[in-house]
PDB file of C-alpha atoms in Angstrom:
ATOM      1  CA  UNK B 235      47.047  84.797 138.199  1.00 96.00           C
ATOM      2  CA  UNK B 236      49.545  83.726 140.777  1.00 97.00           C
ATOM      3  CA  UNK B 237      52.661  82.094 139.499  1.00 98.00           C
ATOM      4  CA  UNK B 238      55.605  80.713 141.341  1.00 98.00           C
ATOM      5  CA  UNK B 239      58.510  79.495 139.323  1.00 98.00           C
ATOM      6  CA  UNK B 240      61.498  77.544 141.121  1.00 98.00           C
ATOM      7  CA  UNK B 241      64.859  77.170 139.704  1.00 97.00           C
ATOM      8  CA  UNK B 242      68.287  76.375 140.767  1.00 98.00           C
ATOM      9  CA  UNK B 243      68.087  72.614 141.355  1.00 97.00           C
ATOM     10  CA  UNK B 244      70.501  70.128 140.047  1.00 98.00           C
ATOM     11  CA  UNK B 245      73.102  67.497 141.043  1.00 98.00           C
ATOM     12  CA  UNK B 246      75.605  68.265 143.954  1.00 98.00           C
ATOM     13  CA  UNK B 247      78.097  66.408 145.708  1.00 98.00           C
ATOM     14  CA  UNK B 248      77.644  65.835 149.605  1.00 98.00           C
ATOM     15  CA  UNK B 249      79.159  68.884 151.380  1.00 98.00           C
ATOM     16  CA  UNK B 250      78.366  71.061 148.470  1.00 98.00           C
ATOM     17  CA  UNK B 251      76.027  74.196 148.251  1.00 98.00           C
ATOM     18  CA  UNK B 252      73.269  75.245 145.964  1.00 98.00           C
ATOM     19  CA  UNK B 253      70.847  78.224 145.975  1.00 98.00           C
ATOM     20  CA  UNK B 254      67.295  77.794 144.999  1.00 98.00           C
ATOM     21  CA  UNK B 255      65.351  80.597 143.726  1.00 98.00           C
ATOM     22  CA  UNK B 256      61.445  81.261 143.279  1.00 98.00           C
ATOM     23  CA  UNK B 257      60.120  84.018 140.993  1.00 98.00           C
ATOM     24  CA  UNK B 258      56.693  85.129 142.202  1.00 98.00           C
ATOM     25  CA  UNK B 259      53.913  87.147 140.168  1.00 98.00           C
ATOM     26  CA  UNK B 260      50.339  87.880 140.181  1.00 98.00           C
ATOM     27  CA  UNK B 261      50.063  88.947 143.823  1.00 97.00           C
ATOM     28  CA  UNK B 262      51.778  91.428 146.124  1.00 97.00           C
ATOM     29  CA  UNK B 263      54.611  89.651 147.210  1.00 97.00           C
ATOM     30  CA  UNK B 264      55.778  91.721 150.262  1.00 97.00           C
ATOM     31  CA  UNK B 265      52.471  91.128 151.851  1.00 96.00           C
ATOM     32  CA  UNK B 266      52.835  87.371 152.305  1.00 96.00           C
ATOM     33  CA  UNK B 267      55.022  85.003 154.153  1.00 96.00           C
ATOM     34  CA  UNK B 268      56.596  82.510 151.967  1.00 97.00           C
ATOM     35  CA  UNK B 269      57.961  78.898 152.670  1.00 97.00           C
ATOM     36  CA  UNK B 270      59.940  76.198 151.129  1.00 98.00           C
ATOM     37  CA  UNK B 271      58.597  72.538 151.420  1.00 98.00           C
ATOM     38  CA  UNK B 272      60.520  69.639 150.132  1.00 98.00           C
ATOM     39  CA  UNK B 273      59.392  65.933 149.382  1.00 98.00           C
ATOM     40  CA  UNK B 274      62.191  62.936 149.079  1.00 98.00           C
ATOM     41  CA  UNK B 275      61.464  60.672 146.308  1.00 97.00           C
ATOM     42  CA  UNK B 276      58.406  58.626 147.159  1.00 96.00           C
ATOM     43  CA  UNK B 277      58.056  60.270 150.462  1.00 98.00           C
ATOM     44  CA  UNK B 278      55.828  62.690 152.096  1.00 98.00           C
ATOM     45  CA  UNK B 279      56.109  66.405 152.637  1.00 98.00           C
ATOM     46  CA  UNK B 280      58.402  68.243 154.946  1.00 98.00           C
ATOM     47  CA  UNK B 281      58.395  71.988 155.724  1.00 97.00           C
ATOM     48  CA  UNK B 282      61.847  73.518 155.442  1.00 98.00           C
ATOM     49  CA  UNK B 283      61.546  76.982 156.204  1.00 97.00           C
ATOM     50  CA  UNK B 284      59.432  80.017 156.196  1.00 96.00           C
ATOM     51  CA  UNK B 285      60.093  83.874 156.077  1.00 96.00           C
ATOM     52  CA  UNK B 286      57.741  86.894 156.844  1.00 96.00           C
ATOM     53  CA  UNK B 287      56.660  89.255 154.202  1.00 95.00           C
ATOM     54  CA  UNK B 288      59.138  91.831 155.319  1.00 95.00           C
ATOM     55  CA  UNK B 289      61.909  89.261 155.559  1.00 96.00           C
ATOM     56  CA  UNK B 290      62.585  90.250 159.132  1.00 95.00           C
ATOM     57  CA  UNK B 291      61.409  86.764 160.577  1.00 96.00           C
ATOM     58  CA  UNK B 292      62.829  83.596 159.801  1.00 97.00           C
ATOM     59  CA  UNK B 293      61.989  79.842 160.452  1.00 96.00           C
ATOM     60  CA  UNK B 294      63.861  76.685 160.073  1.00 97.00           C
ATOM     61  CA  UNK B 295      63.038  72.854 160.478  1.00 97.00           C
ATOM     62  CA  UNK B 296      65.603  71.358 162.926  1.00 97.00           C
ATOM     63  CA  UNK B 297      66.880  68.922 159.979  1.00 97.00           C
ATOM     64  CA  UNK B 298      68.132  72.167 158.120  1.00 98.00           C
ATOM     65  CA  UNK B 299      68.837  74.674 160.918  1.00 98.00           C
ATOM     66  CA  UNK B 300      72.397  75.942 160.575  1.00 98.00           C
ATOM     67  CA  UNK B 301      72.836  74.694 156.950  1.00 98.00           C
ATOM     68  CA  UNK B 302      70.155  76.434 154.929  1.00 98.00           C
ATOM     69  CA  UNK B 303      69.309  80.228 154.872  1.00 98.00           C
ATOM     70  CA  UNK B 304      66.066  81.580 153.578  1.00 98.00           C
ATOM     71  CA  UNK B 305      65.832  85.191 152.254  1.00 98.00           C
ATOM     72  CA  UNK B 306      63.656  87.211 149.895  1.00 98.00           C
ATOM     73  CA  UNK B 307      64.138  90.226 147.729  1.00 98.00           C
ATOM     74  CA  UNK B 308      60.910  92.070 147.715  1.00 98.00           C
ATOM     75  CA  UNK B 309      62.017  94.528 144.790  1.00 98.00           C
ATOM     76  CA  UNK B 310      62.576  91.634 142.632  1.00 98.00           C
ATOM     77  CA  UNK B 311      59.551  89.228 143.897  1.00 98.00           C
ATOM     78  CA  UNK B 312      61.971  86.431 144.517  1.00 98.00           C
ATOM     79  CA  UNK B 313      62.421  84.000 147.234  1.00 98.00           C
ATOM     80  CA  UNK B 314      65.583  82.277 147.769  1.00 98.00           C
ATOM     81  CA  UNK B 315      66.832  79.184 149.666  1.00 98.00           C
ATOM     82  CA  UNK B 316      70.696  78.847 150.420  1.00 98.00           C
ATOM     83  CA  UNK B 317      71.591  75.331 150.862  1.00 98.00           C
ATOM     84  CA  UNK B 318      74.941  74.647 152.452  1.00 98.00           C
ATOM     85  CA  UNK B 319      76.872  71.510 153.747  1.00 98.00           C
ATOM     86  CA  UNK B 320      74.388  69.281 151.879  1.00 98.00           C
ATOM     87  CA  UNK B 321      73.616  65.853 152.631  1.00 98.00           C
ATOM     88  CA  UNK B 322      72.290  62.818 150.848  1.00 98.00           C
ATOM     89  CA  UNK B 323      68.980  63.049 152.815  1.00 98.00           C
ATOM     90  CA  UNK B 324      68.452  66.504 151.371  1.00 98.00           C
ATOM     91  CA  UNK B 325      67.711  64.936 148.202  1.00 98.00           C
ATOM     92  CA  UNK B 326      64.109  66.131 147.288  1.00 98.00           C
ATOM     93  CA  UNK B 327      61.932  67.879 145.061  1.00 98.00           C
ATOM     94  CA  UNK B 328      61.787  71.504 146.699  1.00 98.00           C
ATOM     95  CA  UNK B 329      58.604  73.557 146.339  1.00 98.00           C
ATOM     96  CA  UNK B 330      58.152  77.278 147.172  1.00 98.00           C
ATOM     97  CA  UNK B 331      54.745  78.058 148.491  1.00 97.00           C
ATOM     98  CA  UNK B 332      52.669  81.102 149.091  1.00 97.00           C
ATOM     99  CA  UNK B 333      50.804  81.701 152.389  1.00 96.00           C
ATOM    100  CA  UNK B 334      47.064  81.621 152.465  1.00 92.00           C
ATOM    101  CA  UNK B 335      46.621  84.892 154.388  1.00 90.00           C
ATOM    102  CA  UNK B 336      48.467  88.295 154.031  1.00 88.00           C
ATOM    103  CA  UNK B 337      50.341  89.905 157.013  1.00 84.00           C
ATOM    104  CA  UNK B 338      50.749  86.711 159.020  1.00 85.00           C
ATOM    105  CA  UNK B 339      54.409  86.501 160.296  1.00 84.00           C
ATOM    106  CA  UNK B 340      54.936  82.768 160.493  1.00 83.00           C
ATOM    107  CA  UNK B 341      52.181  81.855 158.083  1.00 84.00           C
ATOM    108  CA  UNK B 342      49.051  79.726 158.191  1.00 91.00           C
ATOM    109  CA  UNK B 343      49.430  77.359 155.394  1.00 90.00           C
ATOM    110  CA  UNK B 344      49.856  77.444 151.330  1.00 96.00           C
ATOM    111  CA  UNK B 345      47.307  78.189 148.724  1.00 95.00           C
ATOM    112  CA  UNK B 346      49.726  78.550 145.865  1.00 97.00           C
ATOM    113  CA  UNK B 347      52.873  76.285 145.069  1.00 98.00           C
ATOM    114  CA  UNK B 348      55.334  76.116 142.486  1.00 98.00           C
ATOM    115  CA  UNK B 349      56.110  73.162 140.284  1.00 97.00           C
ATOM    116  CA  UNK B 350      58.996  72.188 142.266  1.00 97.00           C
ATOM    117  CA  UNK B 351      62.886  71.671 141.515  1.00 98.00           C
ATOM    118  CA  UNK B 352      64.640  68.596 142.066  1.00 98.00           C
ATOM    119  CA  UNK B 353      67.977  68.720 144.207  1.00 98.00           C
ATOM    120  CA  UNK B 354      70.003  65.513 144.161  1.00 98.00           C
ATOM    121  CA  UNK B 355      72.948  65.078 146.540  1.00 98.00           C
ATOM    122  CA  UNK B 356      75.052  62.437 145.535  1.00 97.00           C
ATOM    123  CA  UNK B 357      78.674  61.468 144.628  1.00 96.00           C
TER     124      UNK B 357
ATOM    125  CA  UNK J 252      57.797  69.649 168.240  1.00 93.00           C
ATOM    126  CA  UNK J 253      54.209  68.812 167.278  1.00 97.00           C
ATOM    127  CA  UNK J 254      53.691  65.458 165.638  1.00 98.00           C
ATOM    128  CA  UNK J 255      50.925  64.670 163.497  1.00 98.00           C
ATOM    129  CA  UNK J 256      49.675  61.080 162.703  1.00 98.00           C
ATOM    130  CA  UNK J 257      47.054  60.009 160.068  1.00 98.00           C
ATOM    131  CA  UNK J 258      44.875  57.057 159.558  1.00 98.00           C
ATOM    132  CA  UNK J 259      44.634  54.912 157.656  1.00 98.00           C
ATOM    133  CA  UNK J 260      48.050  55.227 155.631  1.00 98.00           C
ATOM    134  CA  UNK J 261      46.156  54.002 152.499  1.00 98.00           C
ATOM    135  CA  UNK J 262      42.611  52.938 151.599  1.00 97.00           C
ATOM    136  CA  UNK J 263      40.605  51.582 148.645  1.00 98.00           C
ATOM    137  CA  UNK J 264      37.024  52.741 148.036  1.00 97.00           C
ATOM    138  CA  UNK J 265      34.365  52.424 145.329  1.00 97.00           C
ATOM    139  CA  UNK J 266      33.137  55.597 143.406  1.00 98.00           C
ATOM    140  CA  UNK J 267      30.321  57.105 145.295  1.00 98.00           C
ATOM    141  CA  UNK J 268      31.748  55.759 148.620  1.00 98.00           C
ATOM    142  CA  UNK J 269      32.016  57.963 151.653  1.00 98.00           C
ATOM    143  CA  UNK J 270      35.611  58.185 152.675  1.00 98.00           C
ATOM    144  CA  UNK J 271      36.904  59.324 155.994  1.00 98.00           C
ATOM    145  CA  UNK J 272      40.575  60.246 157.014  1.00 98.00           C
ATOM    146  CA  UNK J 273      41.518  61.093 160.564  1.00 98.00           C
ATOM    147  CA  UNK J 274      44.393  63.255 161.830  1.00 98.00           C
ATOM    148  CA  UNK J 275      45.806  63.419 165.271  1.00 98.00           C
ATOM    149  CA  UNK J 276      48.218  66.112 166.710  1.00 98.00           C
ATOM    150  CA  UNK J 277      50.681  65.580 169.747  1.00 98.00           C
ATOM    151  CA  UNK J 278      49.275  68.441 171.460  1.00 98.00           C
ATOM    152  CA  UNK J 279      46.362  70.751 171.373  1.00 98.00           C
ATOM    153  CA  UNK J 280      46.486  72.981 167.924  1.00 97.00           C
ATOM    154  CA  UNK J 281      43.076  74.362 168.368  1.00 96.00           C
ATOM    155  CA  UNK J 282      41.727  74.546 164.717  1.00 96.00           C
ATOM    156  CA  UNK J 283      45.278  75.403 163.137  1.00 97.00           C
ATOM    157  CA  UNK J 284      44.991  72.617 160.835  1.00 97.00           C
ATOM    158  CA  UNK J 285      44.947  72.370 156.803  1.00 98.00           C
ATOM    159  CA  UNK J 286      44.241  69.457 154.480  1.00 98.00           C
ATOM    160  CA  UNK J 287      45.879  69.360 151.069  1.00 98.00           C
ATOM    161  CA  UNK J 288      45.316  66.739 148.222  1.00 98.00           C
ATOM    162  CA  UNK J 289      48.477  65.823 146.090  1.00 98.00           C
ATOM    163  CA  UNK J 290      48.193  63.948 142.883  1.00 98.00           C
ATOM    164  CA  UNK J 291      51.378  62.138 141.286  1.00 94.00           C
ATOM    165  CA  UNK J 292      53.853  64.383 139.927  1.00 94.00           C
ATOM    166  CA  UNK J 293      51.864  67.498 140.921  1.00 97.00           C
ATOM    167  CA  UNK J 294      52.412  70.293 143.555  1.00 98.00           C
ATOM    168  CA  UNK J 295      49.934  69.672 146.511  1.00 98.00           C
ATOM    169  CA  UNK J 296      46.461  71.783 146.415  1.00 98.00           C
ATOM    170  CA  UNK J 297      44.683  73.077 149.552  1.00 98.00           C
ATOM    171  CA  UNK J 298      41.490  71.722 150.101  1.00 98.00           C
ATOM    172  CA  UNK J 299      40.643  72.717 153.746  1.00 97.00           C
ATOM    173  CA  UNK J 300      41.945  75.371 156.057  1.00 96.00           C
ATOM    174  CA  UNK J 301      41.494  76.193 159.649  1.00 96.00           C
ATOM    175  CA  UNK J 302      40.186  72.553 160.091  1.00 97.00           C
ATOM    176  CA  UNK J 303      36.788  73.041 158.524  1.00 97.00           C
ATOM    177  CA  UNK J 304      36.762  75.855 155.969  1.00 97.00           C
ATOM    178  CA  UNK J 305      36.531  74.979 152.211  1.00 97.00           C
ATOM    179  CA  UNK J 306      39.166  76.524 150.068  1.00 96.00           C
ATOM    180  CA  UNK J 307      37.617  78.753 147.127  1.00 95.00           C
ATOM    181  CA  UNK J 308      36.946  76.626 144.085  1.00 96.00           C
ATOM    182  CA  UNK J 309      37.045  73.305 146.116  1.00 97.00           C
ATOM    183  CA  UNK J 310      34.031  70.829 145.449  1.00 98.00           C
ATOM    184  CA  UNK J 311      31.616  70.692 148.476  1.00 98.00           C
ATOM    185  CA  UNK J 312      31.939  67.081 148.543  1.00 98.00           C
ATOM    186  CA  UNK J 313      35.280  67.571 150.650  1.00 98.00           C
ATOM    187  CA  UNK J 314      34.923  68.757 154.088  1.00 98.00           C
ATOM    188  CA  UNK J 315      36.836  68.884 157.459  1.00 98.00           C
ATOM    189  CA  UNK J 316      35.888  68.991 161.208  1.00 98.00           C
ATOM    190  CA  UNK J 317      37.588  68.800 164.570  1.00 98.00           C
ATOM    191  CA  UNK J 318      39.487  70.882 167.129  1.00 98.00           C
ATOM    192  CA  UNK J 319      42.180  70.431 169.856  1.00 98.00           C
ATOM    193  CA  UNK J 320      43.974  66.964 168.709  1.00 98.00           C
ATOM    194  CA  UNK J 321      41.563  65.102 166.615  1.00 98.00           C
ATOM    195  CA  UNK J 322      40.562  66.117 163.167  1.00 98.00           C
ATOM    196  CA  UNK J 323      38.389  64.430 160.477  1.00 98.00           C
ATOM    197  CA  UNK J 324      38.704  64.781 156.770  1.00 98.00           C
ATOM    198  CA  UNK J 325      35.509  63.523 154.444  1.00 98.00           C
ATOM    199  CA  UNK J 326      34.960  62.982 150.796  1.00 98.00           C
ATOM    200  CA  UNK J 327      31.235  62.344 150.944  1.00 98.00           C
ATOM    201  CA  UNK J 328      30.956  60.559 147.343  1.00 98.00           C
ATOM    202  CA  UNK J 329      34.441  59.638 145.952  1.00 98.00           C
ATOM    203  CA  UNK J 330      35.021  60.621 142.561  1.00 98.00           C
ATOM    204  CA  UNK J 331      37.658  59.029 140.158  1.00 97.00           C
ATOM    205  CA  UNK J 332      39.566  62.391 139.995  1.00 97.00           C
ATOM    206  CA  UNK J 333      39.850  62.297 143.921  1.00 98.00           C
ATOM    207  CA  UNK J 334      42.597  59.591 143.634  1.00 97.00           C
ATOM    208  CA  UNK J 335      45.465  61.148 145.519  1.00 98.00           C
ATOM    209  CA  UNK J 336      47.509  61.246 148.560  1.00 98.00           C
ATOM    210  CA  UNK J 337      46.055  63.639 151.272  1.00 98.00           C
ATOM    211  CA  UNK J 338      48.002  65.298 153.966  1.00 98.00           C
ATOM    212  CA  UNK J 339      46.987  67.251 157.026  1.00 98.00           C
ATOM    213  CA  UNK J 340      49.250  70.025 158.216  1.00 98.00           C
ATOM    214  CA  UNK J 341      49.366  71.788 161.461  1.00 98.00           C
ATOM    215  CA  UNK J 342      50.522  75.645 161.963  1.00 96.00           C
ATOM    216  CA  UNK J 343      50.049  76.099 165.634  1.00 96.00           C
ATOM    217  CA  UNK J 344      53.847  75.873 166.102  1.00 94.00           C
ATOM    218  CA  UNK J 345      55.708  76.385 162.703  1.00 95.00           C
ATOM    219  CA  UNK J 346      54.414  73.712 160.330  1.00 96.00           C
ATOM    220  CA  UNK J 347      54.124  69.930 160.356  1.00 97.00           C
ATOM    221  CA  UNK J 348      52.559  67.477 157.988  1.00 98.00           C
ATOM    222  CA  UNK J 349      51.094  64.205 158.563  1.00 98.00           C
ATOM    223  CA  UNK J 350      52.384  61.323 156.727  1.00 98.00           C
ATOM    224  CA  UNK J 351      49.811  61.199 154.049  1.00 98.00           C
ATOM    225  CA  UNK J 352      46.957  58.957 153.118  1.00 98.00           C
ATOM    226  CA  UNK J 353      46.701  57.363 149.992  1.00 98.00           C
ATOM    227  CA  UNK J 354      43.249  57.195 148.331  1.00 98.00           C
ATOM    228  CA  UNK J 355      42.605  54.440 145.565  1.00 97.00           C
ATOM    229  CA  UNK J 356      39.622  53.183 143.619  1.00 95.00           C
ATOM    230  CA  UNK J 357      38.322  49.889 144.446  1.00 92.00           C
TER     231      UNK J 357
END
């Protein structure tokens, strides 16, 4: 059974940093691109970042480029999102998501999602 | 960047009704489009991939069609458990979600 378990969310002041983790199980982690998708309170879904299965290719939304860094440790089956220079508008539930197809560098969409972790940026 | 629009933004229909949601891309995305269902407090669920393919385990009352810039998502017979917000998502160039369509029971 595929499972994705996010952790690391919490309350942080504007300008602060936070690192999210997503522990994956139930599939060959290194074969799949992974993404982070966020949802601000009462708002729609926003794609944040994606990483290829090998970790060699990374992609970012313009809204987070230069502030967030996605990475993965395939030996630990874990996906990360390092978030720096956080702003109030980064407040959201952050989901990690597994790509639908293996071996696609950028990815094609998500067949499994974690339960989400809430990040609140406020003073 | 590719922009996605959806209409309507919300709708109310009776059980058994046919429900149709449209999604439009700002440029040609071929069939690189998915549809997701999200219930309150839950993670999204993939329903349709590549514009018209039903994800495994998803009821056949859900369907999708379209290519290029115009896409349609249909629930053939609305059920109470279909109350949710539905999102389209393009993956032709990175990823973009539509703004969502909230579906309620009348």
